Every structure is written in structure tokens, then in C-alpha cells.
Amino acid sequence: PFSVCIVSIVSNISAAMSKWAVIDKDYDDFIHEQAKATRQEVLFKGKVAMRAQKDQSVKDTVMFITSFNLYTIKKGVLVGKTLRHNFPILTLKGVHVIKRRWNKAGNLTIRLEFEEESLDIEDHEESKMTSELVQIIIRIWKSISYGFPPGRQPLILVPEEYLAGFIEPKPDVCDGILATYLAFCARFGVSSSVSILEYFMGCFQTENKVFDVSECVGYKEVNDKKIHNKIGMLQLVQVAAALRFTDWFNEFVCVGFPLTDDGIKAFGEMYEAQHVNKAIIVQSSIRDRGAAALGTVLRLGQHNIQFLNLSKNTIGDSGLRHIVKGLSKGERVVHTLVFQQCGITASGMKELVGLLQEPNWRKEIKTLDVSDNRLKKSGSDMLARLITHTHSLIALHLANCELDTEFLFQAILDSPECKLETLDISGNRISGRNREFLLQNILRTTKTLSNVSLKKIPLKSSLAGVMTAILENKNGLKFNLNISECGIGHSGSKILRDAFTKFKRGTSTPCTTSIVSINLSDNALGPDGISNVIDALVGTDIQAVSLNKNLNRASFFGSFSASGNLSEDLCRCLEEWPSLKILSLAGDESSNSLGKTAHTFLKQLKTNKTLTHLNMAGNRLGDEGIQILAESLKVNTKMKTIDIDKNKISMAGVRYLKDMAQENTSLTDWVVPMDDISKICKANPEISGSIQPILDIFESAMDENEERLKERKSVLCSPRRIVSISGSKVWHEDIVTRNRKDTRQFGGIKSTLRFKKMLVKASSEHGEDSKAEMFTDDLDDDEAEAAKVVIDRLEKAERKRTSRAELPSGW
């Protein structure tokens, strides 16, 4: 990987050595050993007349230049040859060519100024060494200083005749960042990390603009926990230095990796470049000192961060004060602040609210999340003041803060200029007649508040009032309502059914409501309760519903509702509910799941023309259920996303899905059952080799459908607003779709990188027109076939980049 990364650096500067490069064999052997030890290429070597700043006498010295360093050799009497000087090219401050005709050692001086010392190299005017040496030095520096601003570039005072024929290196972002990273490692004597190089290559290949420290370092999952690879902080510091001036990454993410104070300071320099607009540093062991270091970065005010998330770092009130102090003295306003589970109390909240009430902040702050902090009653009072005076705030997340919600409700009602669109008060108390009355009044009269989360709040007594208030809102809002884990149960489902039945009476179909999505997950509804909910919602214009984990054992053996059994009621969602786009019916993998009850519903998907997102994960569908689903999806042209993981399938079920993927034309981001596939491979290691081609089929099918969808969209109007349900631990996260990273981690990107390196090697050996056959002869049949598939995929990726500059040789 190291020689691959520097191929572009040496491609233009590895010209044949001139006569001054001819040196004694013992020196030549020493140079070769040094280059091999540092994994660098030798670009210049020869005997020169040199004078160092600390030693003004001119001496004949053997000097050689590698990809990243300039060295001189000292020959000792007892210890043999050693390095006298080692100057990283990155530390170059200036290059000067000075003509001095009276100089006895020659009539020309090449002055190389480094941070530590300056070197004067004597030469004759008619010699060609000056031109080649100067051009090599300048070309190396420009190749390994990607993105450096003019103020960080060396001063070059060289007559034009010595720059004749100079070719300006123009590395693309891939070669530039890789070379700069390797150069910084060489400068500080830090071993380069292959995993870091592979991570960068993966980002460039997939055009990933998010720098993720965990992915960069690498990790393995043990019992659902990330165990990061052992890596020195100095290596990460060199990564940060290489990225400091690049504009490739615009988001910085560190989740679960412990950043030290030095790490925060180093990556803080990325923010100064004003390319990074989002910083997510979650569960990274940041405490008071780390918060102080981050506060220092923010205080400079040169960043362009619009989103700052420091959740699950125990910074406490003192750490929050450092952050607030940094933000208050800076010139920038961060639009979104997230401090979930940071050990903040009312004391720290007072400092934060004081910042947000300053003139420049109260006009621009958009979102505040302080969930899972014990703010209690005194914190409620401060938040109420924030609502009253900060009218730019559109989202407020206050889950599990032990708040007195009466203060908040009253502040919202008393502030006609309040523009809140999202309010999350999950896990806080709303019991009490006055609180319930205030909440219902807000829901009935609000003109902006459309995203409301009441998760984990007991609602049996107030459910009817809440639903009636929302349905009676006449201000044109469309609510996203989260009432999951509220203990609604079978009796609550009847209340819900009665409220909707009363509202629908005398209206046309579909009945227009003020709700666009509703999350009823984990409410112990049972089959009867689910039937009641479907009976309530069928025929309305609601587009998204989540009914996850609602089949408990006690209710499962009860009688079904009078309107029919659960299987028939699920089919009604497809037949009588044309507005429904998103349906989530995930189970908990236990016997309390849909199982065979879902078969009729899955068959009905064959003719479905409305549903686009479906979650059936954890329902013990088995191979039989997956076969029915696969047959339906072969002809279904509307379904875009489906989650079918954790359904107890075998290799037969995987093959059903493979056949489906080859015929389906609409699925673009479905969740491959990786949990089931992993269990299959563990139980039957001998069939693991046959899994990878199937995963490639899944991925290529999704890519082809996505391309087809883009072509169709290019002639249609702009897409509508996407509806999502907040049902996971993170507010506003889509519960139906998951990222395709699961598939790619198993055998997509990492194997692609391996063959990509082989492609680079083949290109250098056989020319740019090399094909897979040229370098797959020494592989077994499976690897050779896989290599051809990957190369076809790479060629397809290159065709997509035709609007950009021509790709470098080998890429």
C-alpha cells in the first residue's frame, strides 16, 4: 500500500540520475538500506559541496533525497556511515539560487532553508545539477502539501532558467491526502498505518465526505461492542495534520473512540479551515480538560461548525462552562447543540441559557438537545425562559430530564412568537390536571409544533384528550406523533379507535386528519389491540405507522377482535388504506411475533401499489415466509425499502432473496439479513465462500435500481417531503431503513480495496489498458472471478466521473 500511495509522487521526478549521482558502492548500499527501511523512493543522490548554517566550512558531502526527506551522510572512523542531517521536506521554508562569481568554491549557491537549519550547496553555473535539484525539491514539496494555503508555502527565489521544463504536480485529492499523511508520518518518525491508508482509499472510492475516527482506526465488534484497533495518538495527530487544509471532508465524527486532549486540539485545526460544518464527538471520554481544549478551539471563532454533538461525554457543569465560554467569545453561532447524557445539572444549564439569550445567538440558534440530564424543576424554569426569549428555536429535545413540564407548557402558550416545530419531552411527567390541560391546549391551538414525542410517558388517562386535541387542530399542521412505550395496552387501543371513529363520522374517504405519522411501538397492544389500531387508522390520510413489538404472550392467546383476525386486518392496510406509505411491524425475535400470521399479508404485497417502506424484522418468518415475500417482491414495483433481518432463515431463504433481487426493479436500499447470514456462516463454515457472490448480487441489484430511479426522477418534478417515524433511541431517526453499510462491511468495500491495489499493480506492469486476465492467472478460480466483478464495478465508477478531471494512471 505504501508504494501504491506514492506512485503519483515519483511518476514525474524519477528521471535518470546524472553523473553527480555516481557515488561509491558502499555509499550506494547505505542509501539503499535507508530507503528500504523508511519505505521511500530515492529521487536524488550525489556528492556535493555543502555548508551548513551551524558549520560555515564547505565540505564535500554525500546527499540523497527520498520521497519525503533530504539526508546527508557522515562517514566516521569507528562507527562507519551514519546520517548527519535529516530534513523533512515538509519543513521547507525557502529555496534560493544565488549567483556569486567571486565565490572560490563555485559561482552558484543553492540555499535550502528548513525550520531547523539552512544548507548552502555550491555549484557551477554551467552545471545542470542546480536545475534538477531545485525542481526535485519543489516538486516533492508540492506533492506532499495538499491544500496548504499560500501562507504555509516556502519562499522560492529561483531564476527562470533553472525552472525551465518544470512540470507542476497536480495530485487529485486522493493522491494528495495520502501523500501528505505519509509525509507527516515520516517527519515525526511515526509508522504509517495500513488501515488508515485503506480507510482513505475507501472514502475516495465511495465519495464519502464524512471523516469517521472509528472507521479510520478500525475496530471489531465483540458482543455488540466496538473494540478499536490499537493505534497511537501520534498517528491520529498525523492524520489530522494531513487533513488540516483539505476540503474533502465536511463532517467530523468520533463515536466511541477515546480522544485525548492532544487529539481534540489536533482535529480542532480541521475546524479552522472552515470546511467542516458538522462535529459529532459522542462517547469519546471527554471530561473537563477535554472540554477546555475544545473550548479553546471554539474561542478562536474561525470555524464554520453548524452542528455540534458532544453526547455521552461526562463533561459536567464545569466542562459545559468551558464550551459556553469558547462559544461566547467566538464570532460564529452554532445552529444545533446536542449535549445528551453529559452530566449537566441546572447550574450548567443556567450558563448555557445565558449564552443562547445573547443577541446574536437568540436570532440564529435552531436546535437544542439536553436529553438525559437531571435538570429537575429549577432547570425547567430556565428552559421556560429560553422558550420565552429565544424565538429562533425550532427544535427542543428534553427527554428524561425529570422536568416540571408545567413551566414549559405555560411558556409555549404565553409566547405568541414561539416557533417551535419539534418538542421531545419523553420520559418526563405530564400527570396532573393542569399539565394535561396545558398540553392539550398547545396541541389544539399550535401553528408550528408538528413533531411531538411523548415516549415513555404513561398515557392511559390522558390518551383520549391528547388524540382529540390533535385531531381538532385546524391550523393546517401535519403531526409526527411518537407515543411508543406509553403502556397503552388493549384498553388504550379501544380509546384510540373510539377517538378516530368519532372523528371520521360523516367524512369522506380518505379522511383528512392532522397526523402524517404515528409511532405506537412497544405498547403491549396484542393482536386485538393491533386490530383496533388498524380499524381506527384505515381510511385516513396518515402515511406512516409503527406497531413494533406489540405482541406479548398474554394477549397472543386471547381472542381476536370482532372485526376479523389479525392476518385479515393486516391485509386491510393494503386494500383500504391508499395513503399508507410506511409500515413497521418488527418483532422481538421471540415466539411473540407474527410468524405464519403474516403469510397472507405477504402474499397481498404482490398487488400492492401504495406501500414503499416495510419493516418485518424479527418476526420469525422462516424460509417459508421469506419465499412468499420474495415471490411478491419479484413483481412489486413500488417497494423501495424493506427490513427482513433476524427472521430465522437458512441458506434456502438466502437463495430465495437472491432470485428476488435479480428480478425486482424497485428496491434501492433494503436491509440484507446480515444477522441471519452471519449465523449461517458460523454454523456452516464450509458454505461461507458461496455467500459473497450472493451479497454482490444484492448490492449490484440495488445500485442498478437506484440508477434507474435517478433517471426516472430527472424527468419528474422535485421529490416530496420524506416522512419518517421517530422510533429508535435517537430522535428523528428513521425506524424503517438502516444503512447498507452492513452489506458493504461483510464483503463489499474491503474486498474491493484489495482488488483495487491489484489493479494498480497490474496497470504499472502492463500499461493503462490492463484487464483482469493479465493478473488473475495466479489466483484460484473464485478469486479470479471476484476480481473481474470488482474491476467491472470500478470501470463503472470511472464512467460516472466523466465530468471530472481525467483519473490518474492506475486509478
Coordinates of C-alpha atoms in Angstrom, one line a residue, residues 164-622:
A164 CA 12.7 25.6 -17.4
G165 CA 10.6 22.5 -18.2
F166 CA 9.3 22.3 -14.7
I167 CA 6.0 20.3 -14.5
E168 CA 3.7 21.5 -11.8
P169 CA 2.4 18.4 -9.9
K170 CA -1.4 18.4 -9.6
P171 CA -2.3 15.4 -7.5
D172 CA -6.0 14.8 -7.1
V173 CA -7.5 14.7 -3.6
C174 CA -6.8 11.0 -3.2
D175 CA -3.1 11.1 -4.0
G176 CA -2.7 14.5 -2.3
I177 CA -4.1 13.5 1.1
L178 CA -2.4 10.0 1.1
A179 CA 1.0 11.5 0.3
T180 CA 0.6 14.3 2.8
Y181 CA -0.3 11.8 5.5
L182 CA 2.7 9.7 4.7
A183 CA 5.0 12.8 4.7
F184 CA 3.8 13.9 8.2
C185 CA 4.4 10.4 9.5
A186 CA 7.9 10.4 8.0
R187 CA 8.6 13.9 9.5
F188 CA 7.7 12.8 13.1
G189 CA 9.1 9.2 12.8
V190 CA 5.6 7.6 13.2
S191 CA 4.9 4.3 11.5
S192 CA 2.2 4.7 8.8
S193 CA -0.9 2.7 9.4
V194 CA -2.2 0.4 6.5
S195 CA -5.7 0.5 7.9
I196 CA -5.7 4.3 7.8
L197 CA -4.5 4.3 4.2
E198 CA -7.2 1.8 3.3
Y199 CA -9.8 3.9 5.0
F200 CA -8.8 7.0 3.0
M201 CA -8.9 5.0 -0.2
G202 CA -12.4 3.7 0.6
C203 CA -13.6 7.3 1.3
F204 CA -12.3 8.5 -2.1
Q205 CA -13.7 5.5 -4.0
T206 CA -17.2 5.9 -2.5
E207 CA -17.0 9.7 -2.4
N208 CA -17.6 9.7 1.4
K209 CA -17.3 13.2 2.8
V210 CA -17.7 12.1 6.5
F211 CA -14.4 11.6 8.4
D212 CA -15.2 8.9 11.0
V213 CA -12.4 8.3 13.5
S214 CA -13.7 4.8 14.5
E215 CA -13.8 3.7 10.8
C216 CA -10.3 5.2 10.2
V217 CA -8.7 3.5 13.2
G218 CA -10.6 0.2 12.6
Y219 CA -12.5 -2.0 15.0
K220 CA -14.1 -5.3 15.5
E221 CA -17.4 -5.9 17.2
V222 CA -17.4 -8.3 20.2
N223 CA -20.8 -8.8 21.9
D224 CA -22.2 -5.7 20.2
K225 CA -19.4 -3.6 21.5
K226 CA -16.7 -1.8 19.4
I227 CA -13.2 -2.9 20.2
H228 CA -10.9 -0.4 18.4
N229 CA -7.6 -1.4 16.9
K230 CA -4.6 -0.3 19.0
I231 CA -3.2 2.8 17.5
G232 CA -1.0 5.6 18.9
M233 CA -2.4 9.1 19.3
L234 CA 0.6 10.3 17.4
Q235 CA -0.7 8.5 14.3
L236 CA -4.0 10.2 14.6
V237 CA -2.3 13.6 15.1
Q238 CA -0.6 13.0 11.7
V239 CA -4.0 12.2 10.1
A240 CA -5.3 15.4 11.5
A241 CA -2.3 17.3 10.2
A242 CA -2.8 15.8 6.7
L243 CA -6.5 16.8 6.7
R244 CA -6.0 20.3 8.1
F245 CA -6.1 22.1 4.8
T246 CA -8.2 19.8 2.7
D247 CA -11.7 20.5 1.7
W248 CA -12.7 16.8 1.0
F249 CA -14.3 16.1 4.4
N250 CA -17.1 18.4 5.6
E251 CA -18.2 16.3 8.7
F252 CA -16.1 15.0 11.6
V253 CA -17.4 12.0 13.5
C254 CA -15.9 10.3 16.6
V255 CA -18.2 7.8 18.3
G256 CA -16.9 5.5 21.0
F257 CA -13.2 6.2 20.4
P258 CA -11.4 7.9 23.3
L259 CA -9.9 11.2 22.1
T260 CA -7.2 12.7 24.3
D261 CA -6.7 16.5 24.8
D262 CA -4.0 16.3 22.1
G263 CA -6.4 14.6 19.7
I264 CA -9.0 17.3 20.3
K265 CA -6.5 20.0 19.6
A266 CA -5.2 18.3 16.5
F267 CA -8.5 17.7 14.9
G268 CA -9.7 21.1 16.1
E269 CA -7.3 22.5 13.4
M270 CA -9.6 20.9 10.9
Y271 CA -12.4 23.3 12.0
E272 CA -10.2 26.3 11.4
A273 CA -10.2 25.6 7.7
Q274 CA -13.9 26.3 7.7
H275 CA -14.7 23.2 5.5
V276 CA -16.0 21.2 8.4
N277 CA -19.6 22.2 9.3
K278 CA -20.6 19.3 11.5
A279 CA -18.8 17.8 14.5
I280 CA -20.1 14.7 16.2
I281 CA -17.9 13.6 19.2
V282 CA -20.0 11.1 21.1
Q283 CA -18.9 8.8 24.0
S284 CA -15.3 9.8 23.4
S285 CA -14.2 10.0 27.1
I286 CA -14.1 13.8 27.0
R287 CA -14.2 15.3 30.5
D288 CA -13.4 18.7 32.0
R289 CA -9.9 19.1 30.5
G290 CA -11.0 17.8 27.1
A291 CA -13.9 20.3 27.1
A292 CA -11.5 23.1 28.0
A293 CA -9.3 22.1 24.9
L294 CA -12.4 22.1 22.7
G295 CA -13.5 25.4 24.2
T296 CA -10.1 26.9 23.2
V297 CA -10.6 25.8 19.6
L298 CA -14.1 27.3 19.5
R299 CA -13.0 30.5 21.1
L300 CA -10.8 31.3 18.0
G301 CA -14.1 31.8 16.1
Q302 CA -12.6 30.8 12.8
H303 CA -14.6 27.6 12.5
N304 CA -17.7 27.1 10.4
I305 CA -19.4 24.4 12.6
Q306 CA -23.2 24.5 12.3
F307 CA -23.8 21.2 14.2
L308 CA -22.0 20.2 17.5
N309 CA -22.8 17.0 19.3
L310 CA -21.0 16.1 22.5
S311 CA -23.4 13.5 23.8
K312 CA -22.4 10.8 26.3
N313 CA -19.3 12.6 27.4
T314 CA -19.2 13.3 31.2
I315 CA -18.2 16.9 30.8
G316 CA -20.5 18.0 33.7
D317 CA -21.3 21.6 34.5
S318 CA -17.6 22.7 34.6
G319 CA -17.0 21.2 31.1
L320 CA -20.1 22.9 29.8
R321 CA -18.8 26.2 31.1
H322 CA -15.6 25.8 29.1
I323 CA -17.7 25.1 25.9
V324 CA -20.0 28.0 26.6
K325 CA -17.1 30.3 27.2
G326 CA -15.5 29.3 23.9
L327 CA -18.7 29.8 22.0
S328 CA -19.5 33.1 23.6
K329 CA -16.1 34.6 22.7
G330 CA -16.1 33.2 19.2
E331 CA -17.8 35.1 16.3
R332 CA -19.8 32.1 14.9
V333 CA -23.1 30.8 16.0
V334 CA -23.6 27.0 16.1
H335 CA -27.1 26.3 14.9
T336 CA -27.5 22.9 16.5
L337 CA -26.2 22.0 20.0
V338 CA -26.5 18.5 21.4
F339 CA -25.5 17.6 25.0
Q340 CA -27.3 14.3 25.7
Q341 CA -26.3 12.5 28.8
C342 CA -23.4 14.9 29.7
G343 CA -23.9 15.1 33.5
I344 CA -25.4 18.6 33.3
T345 CA -27.5 20.0 36.1
A346 CA -29.5 23.2 36.5
S347 CA -26.2 25.0 37.3
G348 CA -24.7 24.3 34.0
M349 CA -28.0 24.9 32.2
K350 CA -28.0 28.4 33.6
E351 CA -24.7 29.2 31.8
L352 CA -26.0 27.7 28.5
V353 CA -29.3 29.5 28.6
G354 CA -27.4 32.7 29.3
L355 CA -25.4 32.2 26.1
L356 CA -28.4 31.4 24.0
Q357 CA -30.1 34.6 25.1
E358 CA -27.3 36.8 23.8
P359 CA -28.4 38.9 20.8
N360 CA -26.5 37.0 18.0
W361 CA -27.5 33.6 19.4
R362 CA -31.2 34.2 20.0
K363 CA -31.6 35.1 16.4
E364 CA -29.8 32.1 14.9
I365 CA -29.9 29.0 17.2
K366 CA -32.2 26.4 15.8
T367 CA -31.9 23.2 17.8
L368 CA -31.0 22.3 21.4
D369 CA -30.9 18.8 22.8
V370 CA -30.1 18.3 26.5
S371 CA -31.9 15.0 27.0
D372 CA -30.9 12.6 29.7
N373 CA -29.6 15.3 32.1
R374 CA -31.0 15.8 35.6
L375 CA -32.3 19.3 35.2
K376 CA -35.3 19.0 37.5
K377 CA -37.6 21.8 38.5
S378 CA -35.0 24.6 38.5
G379 CA -33.8 23.6 35.1
S380 CA -37.4 23.7 33.9
D381 CA -37.7 27.3 34.9
M382 CA -34.6 28.2 32.9
L383 CA -35.8 26.3 29.8
A384 CA -39.1 28.2 30.1
R385 CA -37.2 31.5 30.0
L386 CA -35.3 30.2 26.9
I387 CA -38.6 29.5 25.1
T388 CA -39.9 32.9 26.0
H389 CA -36.9 34.9 24.8
T390 CA -35.3 32.8 22.0
H391 CA -37.8 32.9 19.1
S392 CA -35.4 31.3 16.5
L393 CA -35.5 28.0 18.3
I394 CA -37.4 25.4 16.2
A395 CA -36.4 22.1 18.0
L396 CA -36.1 21.3 21.7
H397 CA -35.2 17.8 22.9
L398 CA -35.7 17.3 26.7
A399 CA -36.2 13.6 27.1
N400 CA -35.7 12.1 30.6
C401 CA -34.7 15.3 32.3
E402 CA -37.0 15.0 35.4
L403 CA -38.6 18.3 34.4
D404 CA -41.7 20.0 35.7
T405 CA -43.4 20.3 32.3
E406 CA -45.9 22.8 33.6
F407 CA -43.3 25.6 33.3
L408 CA -42.6 24.6 29.7
F409 CA -46.2 24.3 28.6
Q410 CA -47.1 27.7 30.1
A411 CA -44.1 29.4 28.4
I412 CA -45.2 28.0 25.0
L413 CA -48.7 29.2 25.4
D414 CA -47.6 32.6 26.7
S415 CA -45.2 33.2 23.8
P416 CA -47.1 34.0 20.6
E417 CA -43.7 34.4 18.7
C418 CA -42.6 30.9 19.7
K419 CA -41.6 29.0 16.5
L420 CA -41.0 25.5 18.0
E421 CA -41.7 22.8 15.4
T422 CA -40.2 19.8 17.4
L423 CA -40.7 19.1 21.1
D424 CA -39.4 15.9 22.8
I425 CA -40.4 15.5 26.4
S426 CA -40.2 11.8 26.5
G427 CA -39.9 10.3 30.0
N428 CA -41.0 13.4 31.8
R429 CA -44.2 13.7 33.9
I430 CA -47.3 15.2 32.4
S431 CA -49.7 13.8 35.0
G432 CA -51.8 16.3 36.9
R433 CA -54.9 18.0 35.7
N434 CA -53.3 21.4 35.0
R435 CA -50.4 19.9 33.0
E436 CA -52.7 17.7 30.9
F437 CA -55.0 20.7 30.2
L438 CA -52.0 22.9 29.1
L439 CA -50.6 20.2 26.8
Q440 CA -54.0 19.6 25.2
N441 CA -54.4 23.4 24.7
I442 CA -51.0 23.5 23.0
L443 CA -51.8 20.6 20.6
R444 CA -55.2 22.1 19.8
T445 CA -54.0 25.7 19.0
T446 CA -50.4 25.4 17.9
K447 CA -49.5 26.7 14.4
T448 CA -45.9 25.4 14.2
L449 CA -45.4 22.4 16.6
S450 CA -45.8 19.4 14.4
N451 CA -43.2 16.9 15.8
V452 CA -44.2 15.7 19.3
S453 CA -42.6 12.9 21.3
L454 CA -44.4 11.6 24.4
K455 CA -42.4 8.4 24.5
K456 CA -42.3 6.5 27.9
I457 CA -45.0 8.7 29.4
P458 CA -48.0 6.8 30.9
L459 CA -50.9 8.0 28.7
K460 CA -53.8 5.8 29.7
S461 CA -55.7 8.5 31.5
S462 CA -54.8 11.3 29.0
L463 CA -54.7 9.5 25.7
A464 CA -58.2 10.4 24.7
G465 CA -57.6 14.1 25.4
V466 CA -54.3 14.2 23.5
M467 CA -55.7 12.5 20.4
T468 CA -58.8 14.6 20.4
A469 CA -56.7 17.8 20.7
I470 CA -54.5 16.8 17.8
L471 CA -57.4 15.8 15.6
E472 CA -59.2 19.1 16.4
N473 CA -56.2 21.3 15.4
K474 CA -57.4 23.3 12.4
N475 CA -54.2 25.2 11.6
G476 CA -53.1 23.0 8.6
L477 CA -50.4 21.1 10.6
K478 CA -49.4 17.5 9.9
F479 CA -48.2 15.9 13.2
N480 CA -45.5 13.3 13.6
L481 CA -46.6 11.8 16.9
N482 CA -44.4 9.4 19.0
I483 CA -46.4 7.7 21.7
S484 CA -44.3 4.5 21.9
E485 CA -43.7 2.7 25.2
C486 CA -46.6 4.5 26.9
G487 CA -48.3 1.5 28.3
I488 CA -51.4 2.0 26.2
G489 CA -52.3 -1.7 26.1
H490 CA -55.5 -3.2 24.7
S491 CA -57.7 -0.8 26.6
G492 CA -55.9 2.2 25.2
S493 CA -56.3 0.8 21.7
K494 CA -60.1 1.0 22.2
I495 CA -59.7 4.6 23.3
L496 CA -57.7 5.3 20.1
R497 CA -60.3 3.5 18.0
D498 CA -63.2 5.4 19.5
A499 CA -61.5 8.8 19.1
F500 CA -60.9 8.2 15.4
T501 CA -64.3 6.6 14.8
K502 CA -65.9 9.7 16.2
F503 CA -63.7 12.0 14.1
K504 CA -64.3 10.0 10.9
R505 CA -68.0 10.0 11.3
G506 CA -69.6 11.9 8.4
T507 CA -66.4 12.5 6.5
S508 CA -65.3 11.2 3.0
T509 CA -62.6 8.6 2.3
P510 CA -59.8 9.1 2.8
C511 CA -60.5 11.0 5.9
T512 CA -58.3 14.1 6.2
T513 CA -56.6 14.3 9.6
S514 CA -53.8 16.4 11.1
I515 CA -51.5 13.4 11.5
V516 CA -48.9 12.3 9.0
S517 CA -47.2 9.6 11.1
I518 CA -47.8 7.9 14.4
N519 CA -45.5 5.6 16.4
L520 CA -47.3 3.1 18.7
S521 CA -44.3 0.7 19.2
D522 CA -43.9 -1.4 22.3
N523 CA -47.3 -0.7 23.9
A524 CA -48.4 -4.3 24.6
L525 CA -51.3 -3.9 22.3
G526 CA -51.6 -7.6 21.4
P527 CA -53.4 -8.9 18.3
D528 CA -56.7 -7.4 19.4
G529 CA -55.1 -4.1 20.1
I530 CA -53.3 -4.0 16.8
S531 CA -56.6 -4.8 15.1
N532 CA -58.2 -1.9 17.0
V533 CA -55.5 0.5 15.8
I534 CA -55.8 -0.7 12.2
D535 CA -59.6 -0.3 12.4
A536 CA -59.0 3.3 13.7
L537 CA -56.5 4.4 11.1
V538 CA -57.7 2.6 8.0
G539 CA -59.3 5.1 5.6
T540 CA -57.4 8.1 6.9
D541 CA -54.6 10.1 5.1
I542 CA -52.0 9.0 7.7
Q543 CA -48.9 7.9 5.7
A544 CA -46.6 6.2 8.3
V545 CA -47.4 3.8 11.2
S546 CA -45.1 1.9 13.5
L547 CA -46.5 -1.1 15.5
N548 CA -43.2 -2.8 16.5
K549 CA -43.0 -5.2 19.4
N550 CA -46.7 -5.2 20.3
L551 CA -47.4 -9.0 20.5
N552 CA -47.0 -10.0 24.2
R553 CA -47.6 -13.6 25.2
A554 CA -50.7 -12.9 27.4
S555 CA -52.6 -11.2 24.6
F556 CA -51.4 -13.6 21.9
F557 CA -53.5 -16.4 23.2
G558 CA -56.6 -14.2 23.6
S559 CA -59.4 -14.0 21.2
F560 CA -59.2 -11.9 18.0
S561 CA -61.2 -8.7 17.5
A562 CA -64.7 -8.8 16.2
S563 CA -63.6 -7.2 13.0
G564 CA -61.6 -10.3 12.0
N565 CA -58.3 -12.0 12.8
L566 CA -55.0 -10.2 12.7
S567 CA -54.0 -11.6 9.3
E568 CA -57.1 -10.2 7.7
D569 CA -56.7 -6.8 9.4
L570 CA -53.1 -6.5 8.1
C571 CA -54.4 -7.1 4.6
R572 CA -56.8 -4.2 5.1
C573 CA -53.8 -1.9 5.4
L574 CA -53.1 -2.7 1.8
E575 CA -56.6 -2.8 0.5
E576 CA -58.4 0.0 2.3
W577 CA -55.6 2.5 3.1
P578 CA -54.3 4.0 -0.1
S579 CA -52.4 6.8 1.8
L580 CA -50.2 4.4 3.8
K581 CA -46.5 4.6 2.6
I582 CA -44.5 3.3 5.6
L583 CA -45.5 0.4 7.8
S584 CA -43.3 -1.1 10.5
L585 CA -44.3 -4.4 12.1
A586 CA -40.9 -5.5 13.6
G587 CA -41.0 -8.2 16.2
D588 CA -38.6 -9.1 19.1
E589 CA -37.4 -12.4 17.6
S590 CA -39.3 -14.4 20.2
S591 CA -42.3 -16.6 19.8
N592 CA -44.3 -13.4 20.3
S593 CA -44.0 -12.4 16.7
L594 CA -46.1 -12.6 13.6
G595 CA -44.7 -15.8 12.1
K596 CA -47.2 -17.6 9.9
T597 CA -49.8 -15.0 10.7
A598 CA -48.1 -12.7 8.2
H599 CA -48.2 -15.1 5.2
T600 CA -51.5 -13.8 3.8
F601 CA -50.3 -10.2 4.2
L602 CA -47.0 -11.0 2.4
K603 CA -48.9 -12.6 -0.5
Q604 CA -51.0 -9.5 -0.7
L605 CA -47.9 -7.4 -1.4
K606 CA -47.9 -8.8 -4.9
T607 CA -50.6 -6.4 -5.9
N608 CA -49.7 -3.5 -3.6
K609 CA -49.4 -0.2 -5.3
T610 CA -49.0 2.2 -2.3
L611 CA -46.6 0.8 0.4
T612 CA -43.0 1.9 -0.2
H613 CA -41.3 1.1 3.1
L614 CA -41.9 -2.1 5.1
N615 CA -40.2 -3.4 8.3
M616 CA -40.7 -7.1 9.0
A617 CA -37.5 -7.7 11.0
G618 CA -37.5 -10.1 14.0
N619 CA -40.8 -11.9 13.1
R620 CA -39.6 -15.5 12.7
L621 CA -40.9 -15.6 9.2
G622 CA -38.5 -18.6 8.4

